[in-house]
DNA sequence: GACGGGCGCCAAGGACGCGTGAAGACCTCG
DNA sequence: CGAGGTCTTCACGCGTCCTTGGCGCCCGTC
């Protein structure tokens, strides 16, 4: 299910969006100001952010920059009519789309669909195979010699990031950021623990890995 | 340079866009109806398509579907005010963005930048080759005659700075600053040690380097 | 021909990062 | 309310990498 975070300080709009989006089978969470919006982004990792520019505590473009600092989650911006310079600033700060209030719900929903579709251009290779195990990104399943391998949520997220960047070196910072969120960029401990777990479950010889390689001092690399 | 194809049947709008976009250093080509627009897409492979929905010969959403059949080039749609159902149909057909006429040129330009930015997340030159070895910046990988070369973090950082400034002289100060940070700008020792390491790992004859050259008294230079 | 600066090279120590096991905190079920 | 599973945190041993100093060589200069 697609998860949407709505950040707006006007309660009626918040309620209207929540009702409409929930009816369309989106999973909706909300925040009423910029600071708690940023916090919610990090905590809940929604698939899309709908952001009102007229927040009480922060400038809207600063919120956008705060989000863009660590993720490319699509951002749809809401704002009052006629503030064209704001539009430009928001788009340049990294917003993906812009809707002017008052807006039609149908238009917003269409833009939402477009944003989600753009963000997931992954009909490409949903399943990756190695000599030892196979990873099915779409089904979120891992099998090894025919049998399913049980992964915890964190283990799966970590593996997913590595597999999506197959053959690429993924920095420790990047891994921590994408799995645990910003603010964990120094907790390299977690990586050691969870990479060890994955190796134990996936590698033929966990102590001399063939697929989940560590690049000392830099990060990890998945080799298909 | 970014290439834009504008498809619109109204000559004044076509001219205005062409003038404004050209002034912004876009490379602009035009078409006046859907059929020639599709032909131009296939022929010229622009980086972005700006499409007016009100064309004389075809329905706008059909043009979008025709384009989406074979490429994911960003599409920005133009249309008259108030036709909300059209907007929805266009976005669902695969358009990336939507601008209502009359529109401000600044907004269109901002949306254009956003579309291009989304489409090309990799403005880098990811791989550099020499006669002896290849450096893949994106994958953070160095191969020499087919085999991977193991570099330590510091070695890699140093090599990366040199490769990104290929053919340019990089001063010792700059290298020390970018690899070790400010405050190390006098520790020229480090450079000697690590350049020697890199040469040992990459040069065919480390004692008479062909790719990692010393510029006495100044710094170093990478020659691809 | 002696001198000195800049560079290449080597080797040793100390610091740092990684893998590992284990224990406590936390959450989510039954 | 308890039990199982999951996440966090910590300490230890080991291997690697960084730092540092010294030495010799090749230049230029005096």
Short mmCIF file of C-alpha atoms in Angstrom, two decimals, chain B residues 103-199:
data_model
loop_
_atom_site.label_atom_id
_atom_site.label_comp_id
_atom_site.label_asym_id
_atom_site.label_seq_id
_atom_site.Cartn_x
_atom_site.Cartn_y
_atom_site.Cartn_z
CA UNK B 103 1.35 30.36 -17.72
CA UNK B 104 4.30 32.36 -16.47
CA UNK B 105 7.55 31.64 -18.24
CA UNK B 106 9.36 31.36 -14.90
CA UNK B 107 7.08 28.59 -13.76
CA UNK B 108 7.47 26.68 -16.97
CA UNK B 109 11.23 26.99 -16.77
CA UNK B 110 11.21 25.77 -13.19
CA UNK B 111 9.10 22.76 -14.10
CA UNK B 112 11.38 22.12 -17.03
CA UNK B 113 14.41 22.09 -14.74
CA UNK B 114 12.62 19.80 -12.33
CA UNK B 115 11.71 17.38 -15.11
CA UNK B 116 15.22 17.28 -16.50
CA UNK B 117 16.72 16.87 -13.06
CA UNK B 118 14.44 13.93 -12.30
CA UNK B 119 15.25 12.27 -15.58
CA UNK B 120 19.03 12.39 -15.24
CA UNK B 121 20.18 11.66 -11.71
CA UNK B 122 23.73 10.92 -12.93
CA UNK B 123 25.46 13.96 -14.34
CA UNK B 124 28.82 12.29 -13.89
CA UNK B 125 31.31 10.74 -16.20
CA UNK B 126 31.26 7.44 -14.40
CA UNK B 127 34.12 5.55 -16.00
CA UNK B 128 37.58 6.62 -17.08
CA UNK B 129 39.88 4.34 -19.00
CA UNK B 130 43.60 4.35 -19.64
CA UNK B 131 45.80 1.97 -21.49
CA UNK B 132 46.55 0.14 -18.27
CA UNK B 133 43.55 0.37 -15.95
CA UNK B 134 39.97 1.65 -15.72
CA UNK B 135 38.39 3.73 -12.97
CA UNK B 136 34.63 3.55 -12.42
CA UNK B 137 33.67 6.53 -10.28
CA UNK B 138 30.05 5.47 -9.76
CA UNK B 139 30.85 1.94 -8.70
CA UNK B 140 33.97 3.04 -6.86
CA UNK B 141 35.87 0.33 -8.62
CA UNK B 142 39.26 0.03 -10.25
CA UNK B 143 40.16 -2.81 -12.57
CA UNK B 144 43.49 -3.62 -14.15
CA UNK B 145 43.65 -6.16 -16.96
CA UNK B 146 40.29 -7.51 -15.92
CA UNK B 147 41.00 -8.01 -12.25
CA UNK B 148 39.76 -5.81 -9.44
CA UNK B 149 42.36 -3.70 -7.70
CA UNK B 150 41.94 -3.28 -3.96
CA UNK B 151 42.41 0.29 -2.81
CA UNK B 152 42.33 1.55 0.75
CA UNK B 153 39.93 4.42 1.49
CA UNK B 154 42.66 7.03 1.40
CA UNK B 155 44.11 5.66 -1.79
CA UNK B 156 40.71 5.76 -3.41
CA UNK B 157 39.97 9.31 -2.34
CA UNK B 158 43.28 10.49 -3.67
CA UNK B 159 42.77 8.72 -6.98
CA UNK B 160 39.24 10.07 -7.25
CA UNK B 161 40.36 13.67 -6.90
CA UNK B 162 43.05 13.17 -9.50
CA UNK B 163 40.72 11.41 -11.93
CA UNK B 164 37.99 14.01 -11.56
CA UNK B 165 40.59 16.58 -12.53
CA UNK B 166 41.99 14.49 -15.35
CA UNK B 167 44.67 16.21 -17.40
CA UNK B 168 44.71 19.09 -14.96
CA UNK B 169 47.48 19.92 -12.53
CA UNK B 170 46.25 19.50 -8.96
CA UNK B 171 48.31 21.29 -6.38
CA UNK B 172 49.55 19.57 -3.26
CA UNK B 173 47.52 21.93 -1.10
CA UNK B 174 44.36 21.03 -2.94
CA UNK B 175 44.98 17.31 -2.73
CA UNK B 176 45.77 17.43 0.97
CA UNK B 177 42.76 19.61 1.60
CA UNK B 178 40.33 17.36 -0.27
CA UNK B 179 41.58 14.05 1.04
CA UNK B 180 42.77 14.81 4.57
CA UNK B 181 40.85 18.00 5.20
CA UNK B 182 42.02 21.47 6.11
CA UNK B 183 44.85 21.59 8.59
CA UNK B 184 46.94 19.05 6.73
CA UNK B 185 47.96 21.39 3.94
CA UNK B 186 51.64 21.14 4.83
CA UNK B 187 51.91 17.38 5.23
CA UNK B 188 53.35 16.75 1.80
CA UNK B 189 54.75 13.50 3.15
CA UNK B 190 51.37 11.85 2.96
CA UNK B 191 51.13 12.57 -0.71
CA UNK B 192 54.46 10.96 -1.47
CA UNK B 193 53.50 7.84 0.43
CA UNK B 194 50.08 7.45 -1.13
CA UNK B 195 50.99 8.38 -4.66
CA UNK B 196 53.68 5.73 -4.38
CA UNK B 197 51.06 3.21 -3.23
CA UNK B 198 48.80 4.04 -6.15
CA UNK B 199 51.63 3.77 -8.62
#
